[in-house]
mmCIF file of C-alpha atoms in Angstrom:
data_model
loop_
_atom_site.group_PDB
_atom_site.id
_atom_site.type_symbol
_atom_site.label_atom_id
_atom_site.label_comp_id
_atom_site.label_asym_id
_atom_site.label_seq_id
_atom_site.Cartn_x
_atom_site.Cartn_y
_atom_site.Cartn_z
ATOM 1 C CA MET A 1 -0.304 -12.203 -8.617
ATOM 2 C CA ASN A 2 0.490 -10.975 -5.095
ATOM 3 C CA ILE A 3 1.380 -13.901 -2.819
ATOM 4 C CA LEU A 4 1.913 -13.816 0.940
ATOM 5 C CA ILE A 5 3.653 -16.798 2.565
ATOM 6 C CA THR A 6 3.555 -17.253 6.345
ATOM 7 C CA ASN A 7 5.878 -19.259 8.599
ATOM 8 C CA ILE A 8 6.361 -19.195 12.354
ATOM 9 C CA GLU A 9 10.104 -18.560 12.031
ATOM 10 C CA LEU A 10 12.734 -17.979 9.365
ATOM 11 C CA ASN A 11 15.979 -18.628 11.119
ATOM 12 C CA ARG A 12 17.582 -22.051 11.163
ATOM 13 C CA ARG A 13 17.670 -24.131 7.989
ATOM 14 C CA SER A 14 15.171 -26.902 8.628
ATOM 15 C CA GLY A 15 11.752 -28.162 7.584
ATOM 16 C CA THR A 16 9.358 -25.411 6.578
ATOM 17 C CA VAL A 17 12.117 -22.770 6.684
ATOM 18 C CA VAL A 18 13.888 -24.399 3.730
ATOM 19 C CA TYR A 19 10.509 -24.966 2.055
ATOM 20 C CA VAL A 20 9.599 -21.268 2.337
ATOM 21 C CA TYR A 21 13.048 -20.146 1.224
ATOM 22 C CA GLU A 22 12.989 -22.264 -1.928
ATOM 23 C CA LEU A 23 9.347 -21.478 -2.722
ATOM 24 C CA ALA A 24 9.639 -17.715 -2.216
ATOM 25 C CA SER A 25 12.874 -17.583 -4.214
ATOM 26 C CA ALA A 26 11.339 -19.480 -7.137
ATOM 27 C CA LEU A 27 8.112 -17.458 -7.160
ATOM 28 C CA ASN A 28 10.134 -14.251 -7.116
ATOM 29 C CA ALA A 29 12.345 -15.479 -9.967
ATOM 30 C CA ASN A 30 9.220 -16.334 -11.985
ATOM 31 C CA GLY A 31 7.855 -12.799 -11.740
ATOM 32 C CA TYR A 32 5.336 -13.165 -8.896
ATOM 33 C CA ASN A 33 5.067 -10.501 -6.212
ATOM 34 C CA VAL A 34 5.889 -12.458 -3.080
ATOM 35 C CA GLU A 35 6.282 -11.410 0.536
ATOM 36 C CA VAL A 36 6.791 -13.435 3.714
ATOM 37 C CA TYR A 37 5.330 -12.915 7.178
ATOM 38 C CA THR A 38 7.032 -14.536 10.164
ATOM 39 C CA HIS A 39 7.321 -14.122 13.934
ATOM 40 C CA VAL A 40 11.114 -14.576 13.906
ATOM 41 C CA ALA A 41 13.136 -13.029 11.079
ATOM 42 C CA GLY A 42 16.556 -14.625 11.431
ATOM 43 C CA GLU A 43 19.319 -15.674 9.061
ATOM 44 C CA THR A 44 17.103 -17.214 6.378
ATOM 45 C CA ALA A 45 14.903 -14.112 6.371
ATOM 46 C CA GLN A 46 17.983 -11.999 5.694
ATOM 47 C CA GLU A 47 18.898 -14.227 2.748
ATOM 48 C CA LEU A 48 15.447 -13.644 1.237
ATOM 49 C CA ILE A 49 15.705 -9.905 1.853
ATOM 50 C CA ARG A 50 19.010 -9.855 -0.043
ATOM 51 C CA GLN A 51 17.100 -11.286 -3.024
ATOM 52 C CA GLY A 52 14.710 -8.351 -2.864
ATOM 53 C CA ILE A 53 11.899 -10.279 -1.146
ATOM 54 C CA ASN A 54 10.142 -8.356 1.608
ATOM 55 C CA VAL A 55 10.099 -10.290 4.902
ATOM 56 C CA VAL A 56 8.114 -8.761 7.757
ATOM 57 C CA THR A 57 7.324 -9.489 11.390
ATOM 58 C CA LYS A 58 4.339 -7.110 11.384
ATOM 59 C CA LEU A 59 1.586 -7.322 8.787
ATOM 60 C CA ASN A 60 1.332 -3.534 8.504
ATOM 61 C CA GLN A 61 4.842 -3.625 7.013
ATOM 62 C CA LEU A 62 3.669 -5.423 3.857
ATOM 63 C CA LYS A 63 4.115 -3.531 0.591
ATOM 64 C CA PHE A 64 0.982 -4.905 -1.061
ATOM 65 C CA VAL A 65 -2.363 -6.496 -0.289
ATOM 66 C CA PRO A 66 -2.099 -10.202 -1.162
ATOM 67 C CA ASP A 67 -4.346 -11.926 -3.689
ATOM 68 C CA ILE A 68 -3.686 -15.274 -2.013
ATOM 69 C CA VAL A 69 -2.087 -16.439 1.241
ATOM 70 C CA HIS A 70 0.041 -19.578 1.365
ATOM 71 C CA ALA A 71 -0.183 -20.268 5.093
ATOM 72 C CA HIS A 72 2.020 -22.359 7.341
ATOM 73 C CA HIS A 73 1.342 -22.637 11.077
ATOM 74 C CA ASN A 74 -1.732 -21.698 13.044
ATOM 75 C CA LEU A 75 -0.519 -18.568 14.856
ATOM 76 C CA THR A 76 0.636 -16.771 11.707
ATOM 77 C CA THR A 77 -2.534 -17.893 9.894
ATOM 78 C CA ILE A 78 -4.726 -16.457 12.656
ATOM 79 C CA ASP A 79 -2.776 -13.175 12.428
ATOM 80 C CA VAL A 80 -3.527 -12.996 8.691
ATOM 81 C CA LEU A 81 -7.206 -13.832 9.167
ATOM 82 C CA ARG A 82 -7.519 -10.999 11.665
ATOM 83 C CA ARG A 83 -5.665 -8.502 9.457
ATOM 84 C CA PHE A 84 -7.242 -9.242 6.059
ATOM 85 C CA LYS A 85 -11.000 -9.771 5.925
ATOM 86 C CA ASP A 86 -11.492 -10.677 2.265
ATOM 87 C CA ILE A 87 -8.537 -12.742 1.023
ATOM 88 C CA PRO A 88 -8.504 -16.515 0.324
ATOM 89 C CA ILE A 89 -6.034 -18.806 2.057
ATOM 90 C CA VAL A 90 -4.515 -22.195 1.304
ATOM 91 C CA TYR A 91 -3.253 -23.823 4.501
ATOM 92 C CA PHE A 92 -0.279 -26.203 4.222
ATOM 93 C CA LEU A 93 0.319 -28.778 6.953
ATOM 94 C CA HIS A 94 3.862 -30.152 7.312
ATOM 95 C CA ASP A 95 3.939 -31.884 10.701
ATOM 96 C CA ARG A 96 1.814 -34.598 12.300
ATOM 97 C CA THR A 97 2.464 -33.652 15.935
ATOM 98 C CA SER A 98 3.715 -30.058 16.256
ATOM 99 C CA PHE A 99 1.385 -27.757 18.169
ATOM 100 C CA TYR A 100 2.129 -25.046 15.603
ATOM 101 C CA ASP A 101 0.398 -27.288 13.054
ATOM 102 C CA ILE A 102 -2.863 -27.849 14.920
ATOM 103 C CA PRO A 103 -5.348 -27.141 12.080
ATOM 104 C CA ILE A 104 -7.812 -24.264 12.350
ATOM 105 C CA ARG A 105 -11.143 -24.039 10.567
ATOM 106 C CA HIS A 106 -12.265 -20.877 8.773
ATOM 107 C CA SER A 107 -14.448 -20.018 5.783
ATOM 108 C CA ARG A 108 -11.632 -18.163 4.034
ATOM 109 C CA ILE A 109 -9.378 -21.215 4.115
ATOM 110 C CA LEU A 110 -10.547 -22.804 0.879
ATOM 111 C CA LYS A 111 -8.056 -25.653 0.755
ATOM 112 C CA TYR A 112 -5.980 -27.604 3.267
ATOM 113 C CA ILE A 113 -2.855 -29.170 1.767
ATOM 114 C CA ALA A 114 -0.922 -31.959 3.483
ATOM 115 C CA VAL A 115 2.618 -32.831 2.428
ATOM 116 C CA ASP A 116 1.894 -36.524 2.971
ATOM 117 C CA TYR A 117 -0.817 -38.925 4.076
ATOM 118 C CA ASN A 118 0.261 -38.827 7.704
ATOM 119 C CA CYS A 119 -0.423 -35.083 7.782
ATOM 120 C CA LEU A 120 -3.638 -35.709 5.847
ATOM 121 C CA ASP A 121 -4.776 -37.935 8.714
ATOM 122 C CA ARG A 122 -4.190 -35.054 11.098
ATOM 123 C CA LEU A 123 -6.410 -32.791 8.994
ATOM 124 C CA HIS A 124 -9.203 -35.377 8.893
ATOM 125 C CA ILE A 125 -8.985 -36.783 12.423
ATOM 126 C CA GLU A 126 -7.678 -34.031 14.661
ATOM 127 C CA GLY A 127 -8.776 -31.077 12.564
ATOM 128 C CA ARG A 128 -12.079 -32.658 11.495
ATOM 129 C CA ILE A 129 -11.600 -31.123 8.059
ATOM 130 C CA PRO A 130 -13.954 -32.749 5.508
ATOM 131 C CA GLU A 131 -12.206 -34.653 2.748
ATOM 132 C CA GLU A 132 -13.464 -32.357 -0.034
ATOM 133 C CA TYR A 133 -11.439 -29.473 1.412
ATOM 134 C CA THR A 134 -8.163 -31.403 1.511
ATOM 135 C CA ALA A 135 -5.457 -32.574 -0.876
ATOM 136 C CA VAL A 136 -1.850 -33.800 -0.844
ATOM 137 C CA ILE A 137 1.074 -32.057 -2.539
ATOM 138 C CA TYR A 138 4.305 -33.922 -1.853
ATOM 139 C CA ASN A 139 7.650 -32.406 -0.975
ATOM 140 C CA TRP A 140 10.030 -31.569 -3.794
ATOM 141 C CA VAL A 141 13.697 -31.729 -4.689
ATOM 142 C CA ASN A 142 15.435 -29.112 -6.811
ATOM 143 C CA VAL A 143 17.052 -31.331 -9.430
ATOM 144 C CA ASP A 144 19.078 -28.422 -10.793
ATOM 145 C CA ARG A 145 20.820 -28.144 -7.432
ATOM 146 C CA PHE A 146 21.004 -31.811 -6.476
ATOM 147 C CA ARG A 147 22.784 -33.421 -9.401
ATOM 148 C CA LEU A 148 22.656 -37.103 -10.244
ATOM 149 C CA ARG A 149 26.040 -38.786 -9.879
ATOM 150 C CA SER A 150 27.594 -40.431 -12.919
ATOM 151 C CA GLU A 151 29.010 -43.479 -11.107
ATOM 152 C CA PHE A 152 27.376 -45.819 -8.591
ATOM 153 C CA ALA A 153 29.685 -47.758 -6.290
ATOM 154 C CA GLU A 154 29.072 -51.496 -6.195
ATOM 155 C CA LYS A 155 29.799 -51.504 -2.468
ATOM 156 C CA PRO A 156 29.469 -48.621 0.003
ATOM 157 C CA SER A 157 32.590 -47.075 1.518
ATOM 158 C CA ARG A 158 31.433 -43.658 2.750
ATOM 159 C CA ALA A 159 28.286 -42.956 4.754
ATOM 160 C CA LEU A 160 26.600 -39.801 6.002
ATOM 161 C CA VAL A 161 24.119 -38.971 8.740
ATOM 162 C CA PHE A 162 22.083 -36.090 7.261
ATOM 163 C CA SER A 163 19.979 -34.783 10.142
ATOM 164 C CA ASN A 164 19.582 -31.741 12.375
ATOM 165 C CA TYR A 165 18.565 -34.034 15.240
ATOM 166 C CA ALA A 166 21.601 -36.313 15.305
ATOM 167 C CA LYS A 167 23.943 -35.763 18.242
ATOM 168 C CA LYS A 168 26.960 -37.661 19.457
ATOM 169 C CA ASN A 169 25.004 -39.050 22.423
ATOM 170 C CA ASN A 170 21.730 -40.149 20.756
ATOM 171 C CA HIS A 171 20.818 -42.430 17.840
ATOM 172 C CA TYR A 172 23.976 -41.298 16.047
ATOM 173 C CA LYS A 173 25.931 -43.620 18.366
ATOM 174 C CA VAL A 174 24.050 -46.664 17.046
ATOM 175 C CA ILE A 175 24.643 -45.626 13.441
ATOM 176 C CA ALA A 176 28.324 -45.059 14.179
ATOM 177 C CA GLU A 177 28.594 -48.505 15.792
ATOM 178 C CA ALA A 178 26.969 -50.199 12.798
ATOM 179 C CA CYS A 179 29.127 -48.332 10.291
ATOM 180 C CA ALA A 180 32.311 -49.085 12.227
ATOM 181 C CA SER A 181 31.548 -52.813 12.258
ATOM 182 C CA TYR A 182 30.821 -52.564 8.522
ATOM 183 C CA GLY A 183 34.052 -50.697 7.804
ATOM 184 C CA LEU A 184 32.296 -47.553 6.587
ATOM 185 C CA GLN A 185 33.701 -44.071 7.001
ATOM 186 C CA LEU A 186 30.939 -42.005 8.646
ATOM 187 C CA ASP A 187 30.379 -38.237 8.585
ATOM 188 C CA VAL A 188 27.473 -36.081 9.766
ATOM 189 C CA ILE A 189 25.773 -32.934 8.502
ATOM 190 C CA GLY A 190 23.306 -31.178 10.776
ATOM 191 C CA GLU A 191 22.724 -28.589 13.472
ATOM 192 C CA GLY A 192 22.806 -31.077 16.342
ATOM 193 C CA THR A 193 26.531 -31.628 15.804
ATOM 194 C CA GLY A 194 27.310 -28.074 14.730
ATOM 195 C CA SER A 195 27.972 -29.240 11.171
ATOM 196 C CA ALA A 196 24.982 -27.818 9.272
ATOM 197 C CA VAL A 197 25.627 -26.536 5.751
ATOM 198 C CA LYS A 198 23.632 -24.309 3.404
ATOM 199 C CA ASN A 199 24.710 -26.250 0.343
ATOM 200 C CA PRO A 200 24.186 -29.981 1.007
ATOM 201 C CA GLU A 201 24.038 -30.546 -2.758
ATOM 202 C CA ASP A 202 27.827 -30.038 -2.833
ATOM 203 C CA PHE A 203 28.370 -32.894 -0.360
ATOM 204 C CA LEU A 204 25.764 -35.611 -0.900
ATOM 205 C CA ALA A 205 27.297 -37.028 -4.083
ATOM 206 C CA GLN A 206 30.427 -37.893 -2.094
ATOM 207 C CA TYR A 207 28.540 -40.527 -0.075
ATOM 208 C CA ASP A 208 27.327 -43.968 -1.128
ATOM 209 C CA LEU A 209 24.960 -44.344 1.834
ATOM 210 C CA VAL A 210 22.927 -41.704 3.686
ATOM 211 C CA PHE A 211 20.922 -41.990 6.914
ATOM 212 C CA ALA A 212 18.060 -39.459 6.797
ATOM 213 C CA LYS A 213 14.315 -38.884 6.734
ATOM 214 C CA ALA A 214 11.768 -36.649 4.985
ATOM 215 C CA LYS A 215 13.131 -33.911 2.718
ATOM 216 C CA ALA A 216 16.728 -34.773 3.555
ATOM 217 C CA ALA A 217 16.069 -38.349 2.404
ATOM 218 C CA ILE A 218 14.475 -37.106 -0.821
ATOM 219 C CA GLU A 219 17.487 -34.924 -1.571
ATOM 220 C CA ALA A 220 19.902 -37.784 -0.878
ATOM 221 C CA LEU A 221 17.911 -40.186 -3.059
ATOM 222 C CA SER A 222 17.965 -37.709 -5.933
ATOM 223 C CA THR A 223 21.771 -37.772 -6.045
ATOM 224 C CA GLY A 224 21.884 -41.564 -6.317
ATOM 225 C CA ALA A 225 22.786 -42.396 -2.724
ATOM 226 C CA ALA A 226 21.354 -45.407 -0.949
ATOM 227 C CA VAL A 227 19.103 -44.141 1.837
ATOM 228 C CA VAL A 228 18.253 -45.793 5.140
ATOM 229 C CA LEU A 229 15.333 -43.977 6.743
ATOM 230 C CA CYS A 230 16.007 -43.078 10.366
ATOM 231 C CA ASP A 231 16.100 -40.255 12.865
ATOM 232 C CA PHE A 232 15.549 -39.710 16.590
ATOM 233 C CA ARG A 233 12.047 -41.264 16.354
ATOM 234 C CA GLY A 234 13.336 -44.616 15.197
ATOM 235 C CA LEU A 235 14.617 -46.790 12.356
ATOM 236 C CA GLY A 236 12.895 -47.397 9.046
ATOM 237 C CA GLU A 237 14.015 -49.277 5.947
ATOM 238 C CA MET A 238 16.432 -48.816 3.105
ATOM 239 C CA VAL A 239 14.501 -47.290 0.203
ATOM 240 C CA ASN A 240 14.163 -49.682 -2.728
ATOM 241 C CA PRO A 241 11.996 -50.052 -5.864
ATOM 242 C CA GLU A 242 9.436 -52.161 -3.983
ATOM 243 C CA ASN A 243 8.773 -49.865 -1.026
ATOM 244 C CA ARG A 244 9.522 -46.383 -2.401
ATOM 245 C CA SER A 245 5.973 -45.524 -3.506
ATOM 246 C CA TYR A 246 4.576 -46.445 -0.099
ATOM 247 C CA LEU A 247 7.321 -44.555 1.718
ATOM 248 C CA ARG A 248 6.743 -41.469 -0.400
ATOM 249 C CA LYS A 249 3.072 -41.459 0.625
ATOM 250 C CA PHE A 250 4.374 -40.697 4.108
ATOM 251 C CA ASN A 251 7.125 -38.293 2.982
ATOM 252 C CA PHE A 252 9.825 -40.828 3.958
ATOM 253 C CA GLY A 253 9.041 -39.431 7.396
ATOM 254 C CA MET A 254 8.180 -40.299 10.965
ATOM 255 C CA LYS A 255 5.401 -42.807 10.225
ATOM 256 C CA THR A 256 7.951 -44.957 8.377
ATOM 257 C CA LEU A 257 10.328 -45.045 11.378
ATOM 258 C CA THR A 258 8.681 -47.967 13.128
ATOM 259 C CA ARG A 259 11.567 -49.845 14.762
ATOM 260 C CA PRO A 260 13.899 -49.132 17.687
ATOM 261 C CA PHE A 261 17.543 -48.327 17.088
ATOM 262 C CA ASP A 262 19.686 -51.421 17.132
ATOM 263 C CA ALA A 263 23.094 -51.955 15.541
ATOM 264 C CA ALA A 264 22.151 -55.403 14.214
ATOM 265 C CA LEU A 265 19.000 -54.043 12.555
ATOM 266 C CA MET A 266 21.039 -51.200 11.099
ATOM 267 C CA ILE A 267 23.614 -53.603 9.667
ATOM 268 C CA ALA A 268 20.791 -55.644 8.125
ATOM 269 C CA GLU A 269 19.625 -52.523 6.288
ATOM 270 C CA ILE A 270 23.133 -51.674 5.097
ATOM 271 C CA ASP A 271 23.349 -55.240 3.724
ATOM 272 C CA LYS A 272 20.519 -54.337 1.325
ATOM 273 C CA TYR A 273 22.775 -51.873 -0.550
ATOM 274 C CA ASN A 274 22.274 -52.263 -4.307
ATOM 275 C CA ALA A 275 23.843 -49.941 -6.886
ATOM 276 C CA LEU A 276 21.166 -50.625 -9.517
ATOM 277 C CA HIS A 277 18.427 -49.821 -6.986
ATOM 278 C CA ASN A 278 20.188 -46.567 -6.100
ATOM 279 C CA GLN A 279 20.260 -45.475 -9.713
ATOM 280 C CA GLY A 280 16.627 -46.456 -10.279
ATOM 281 C CA ASN A 281 15.497 -44.695 -7.101
ATOM 282 C CA ALA A 282 17.283 -41.519 -8.179
ATOM 283 C CA ILE A 283 15.708 -41.441 -11.629
ATOM 284 C CA TRP A 284 12.282 -42.152 -10.122
ATOM 285 C CA ILE A 285 12.375 -39.481 -7.384
ATOM 286 C CA ARG A 286 13.810 -36.861 -9.744
ATOM 287 C CA GLU A 287 10.852 -37.355 -12.054
ATOM 288 C CA LYS A 288 8.160 -37.645 -9.374
ATOM 289 C CA SER A 289 9.361 -34.882 -7.058
ATOM 290 C CA SER A 290 10.921 -32.359 -9.417
ATOM 291 C CA PHE A 291 10.653 -28.841 -7.990
ATOM 292 C CA THR A 292 9.511 -27.508 -11.354
ATOM 293 C CA ARG A 293 6.649 -29.992 -11.381
ATOM 294 C CA VAL A 294 5.546 -29.262 -7.807
ATOM 295 C CA LEU A 295 5.890 -25.494 -8.267
ATOM 296 C CA ALA A 296 3.520 -25.656 -11.236
ATOM 297 C CA GLU A 297 1.041 -27.624 -9.110
ATOM 298 C CA ILE A 298 1.200 -25.013 -6.341
ATOM 299 C CA THR A 299 0.787 -21.993 -8.623
ATOM 300 C CA GLN A 300 -2.170 -23.692 -10.314
ATOM 301 C CA LEU A 301 -3.661 -24.159 -6.852
ATOM 302 C CA TYR A 302 -3.240 -20.435 -6.155
ATOM 303 C CA GLU A 303 -4.955 -19.471 -9.414
ATOM 304 C CA GLN A 304 -7.835 -21.904 -8.945
ATOM 305 C CA THR A 305 -8.360 -20.811 -5.338
ATOM 306 C CA ILE A 306 -8.557 -17.140 -6.321
ATOM 307 C CA ARG A 307 -11.066 -17.949 -9.082
ATOM 308 C CA ASN A 308 -13.185 -20.049 -6.735
ATOM 309 C CA TYR A 309 -13.168 -17.345 -4.071
ATOM 310 C CA GLU A 310 -14.231 -14.689 -6.579
ATOM 311 C CA LYS A 311 -17.133 -16.944 -7.599
ATOM 312 C CA GLY A 312 -18.311 -16.982 -3.976
ATOM 313 C CA GLU A 313 -16.905 -20.329 -2.869
ATOM 314 C CA ARG A 314 -15.988 -20.529 0.821
ATOM 315 C CA GLY A 315 -14.441 -23.056 3.129
ATOM 316 C CA ILE A 316 -15.687 -24.546 6.363
ATOM 317 C CA ARG A 317 -18.008 -22.365 8.405
ATOM 318 C CA ASP A 318 -16.109 -20.169 10.868
ATOM 319 C CA ASN A 319 -15.602 -21.634 14.315
ATOM 320 C CA ARG A 320 -14.299 -18.701 16.321
ATOM 321 C CA LEU A 321 -14.306 -20.597 19.604
ATOM 322 C CA HIS A 322 -12.106 -23.310 18.086
ATOM 323 C CA THR A 323 -9.743 -20.717 16.600
ATOM 324 C CA LEU A 324 -9.501 -18.958 19.955
ATOM 325 C CA TRP A 325 -8.843 -22.286 21.695
ATOM 326 C CA VAL A 326 -6.010 -23.124 19.241
ATOM 327 C CA ARG A 327 -4.436 -19.698 19.663
ATOM 328 C CA CYS A 328 -4.595 -19.842 23.470
ATOM 329 C CA PHE A 329 -3.340 -23.428 23.572
ATOM 330 C CA VAL A 330 -0.336 -22.802 21.318
ATOM 331 C CA LYS A 331 0.677 -19.595 23.095
ATOM 332 C CA THR A 332 0.328 -21.348 26.440
ATOM 333 C CA ARG A 333 2.309 -24.353 25.159
ATOM 334 C CA ILE A 334 5.231 -22.064 24.429
ATOM 335 C CA SER A 335 5.425 -20.805 27.993
ATOM 336 C CA LEU A 336 4.121 -23.531 30.328
ATOM 337 C CA PRO A 337 5.539 -26.922 31.442
ATOM 338 C CA VAL A 338 4.023 -29.978 29.782
ATOM 339 C CA ARG A 339 1.986 -31.111 32.822
ATOM 340 C CA ALA A 340 0.355 -27.707 33.154
ATOM 341 C CA ILE A 341 -0.491 -27.758 29.458
ATOM 342 C CA LEU A 342 -2.145 -31.165 29.633
ATOM 343 C CA LYS A 343 -4.194 -30.035 32.611
ATOM 344 C CA LEU A 344 -5.218 -26.891 30.750
ATOM 345 C CA VAL A 345 -6.259 -28.945 27.706
ATOM 346 C CA ARG A 346 -8.381 -31.250 29.871
ATOM 347 C CA ILE A 347 -10.100 -28.340 31.637
ATOM 348 C CA THR A 348 -10.712 -26.484 28.379
ATOM 349 C CA LYS A 349 -12.244 -29.527 26.695
ATOM 350 C CA GLU A 350 -14.515 -30.073 29.685
ATOM 351 C CA MET A 351 -15.680 -26.450 29.467
ATOM 352 C CA LEU A 352 -16.346 -26.743 25.730
ATOM 353 C CA GLN A 353 -18.411 -29.877 26.259
ATOM 354 C CA ARG A 354 -20.730 -28.232 28.820
#
């Protein structure tokens, strides 16, 4: 099977970049022909190239014609739709608010996959994608990389902020204040503080308590750490056996961060630390979100989509005006101030309604 993955950029290690890196690497290792198309081929792209995976910034540089496209982001998806006229696409949505993730509608997009129910809402509400064209495939953790610790501390002593958004002058200050009053040693891993690492699996087991969200939270949970959900958007809860299924529905992400940052609230969450819960959470997430399990689900989706397309199945009827509007809006959003963008959106919507 020839698989093309798209992503707006492949530089810094975050979000969909890590997702594409792990997915492409695994598909390649399992004997699939995989290539990646991106607008920015940075450090992560070079790592894939060193594995023998072709990463291109122009679609005419591909070595093969894909059988299926695993698409992230609207601009790269539109590029593929314009280049290849008879290839099915599965469109994966990872972000509830990013303009790069504004959904587009096209007959060759047979399935829209959200990584959680917050993104699913975006497909249904903002994208107006009918329910029968959508599904959810949760984020994964590579349990071979992120090992489960053998001992679980009864009380926390070391804590970690695991976030690319944490900086010394933002919500990190509140976390640091809470940890200091609790007597916890606090470290940070992430780009915002210049402390990002490519191998977080070698560090997470050293910490009893981790402050993180989304995929970072999943990885921390899998090692047996206690996890308090938080990031620049706000404060969530400590993950426990009672709330973990609900929190996973929303990828342990932004919709779960419902409270403002406050040291007293943070201390209240730290007080919930429970070694038995940590162990149970780890066993649970490692079974539910195993990379092997999710990879099998994704490759089955590819195979089924190709079969359905060959049988004549198509997605939502093409809406070229909508696709053009998305493309113009996103490109404009990159270059114009926010006020000008909002004015442009208002004018464009008024024109479309005439």
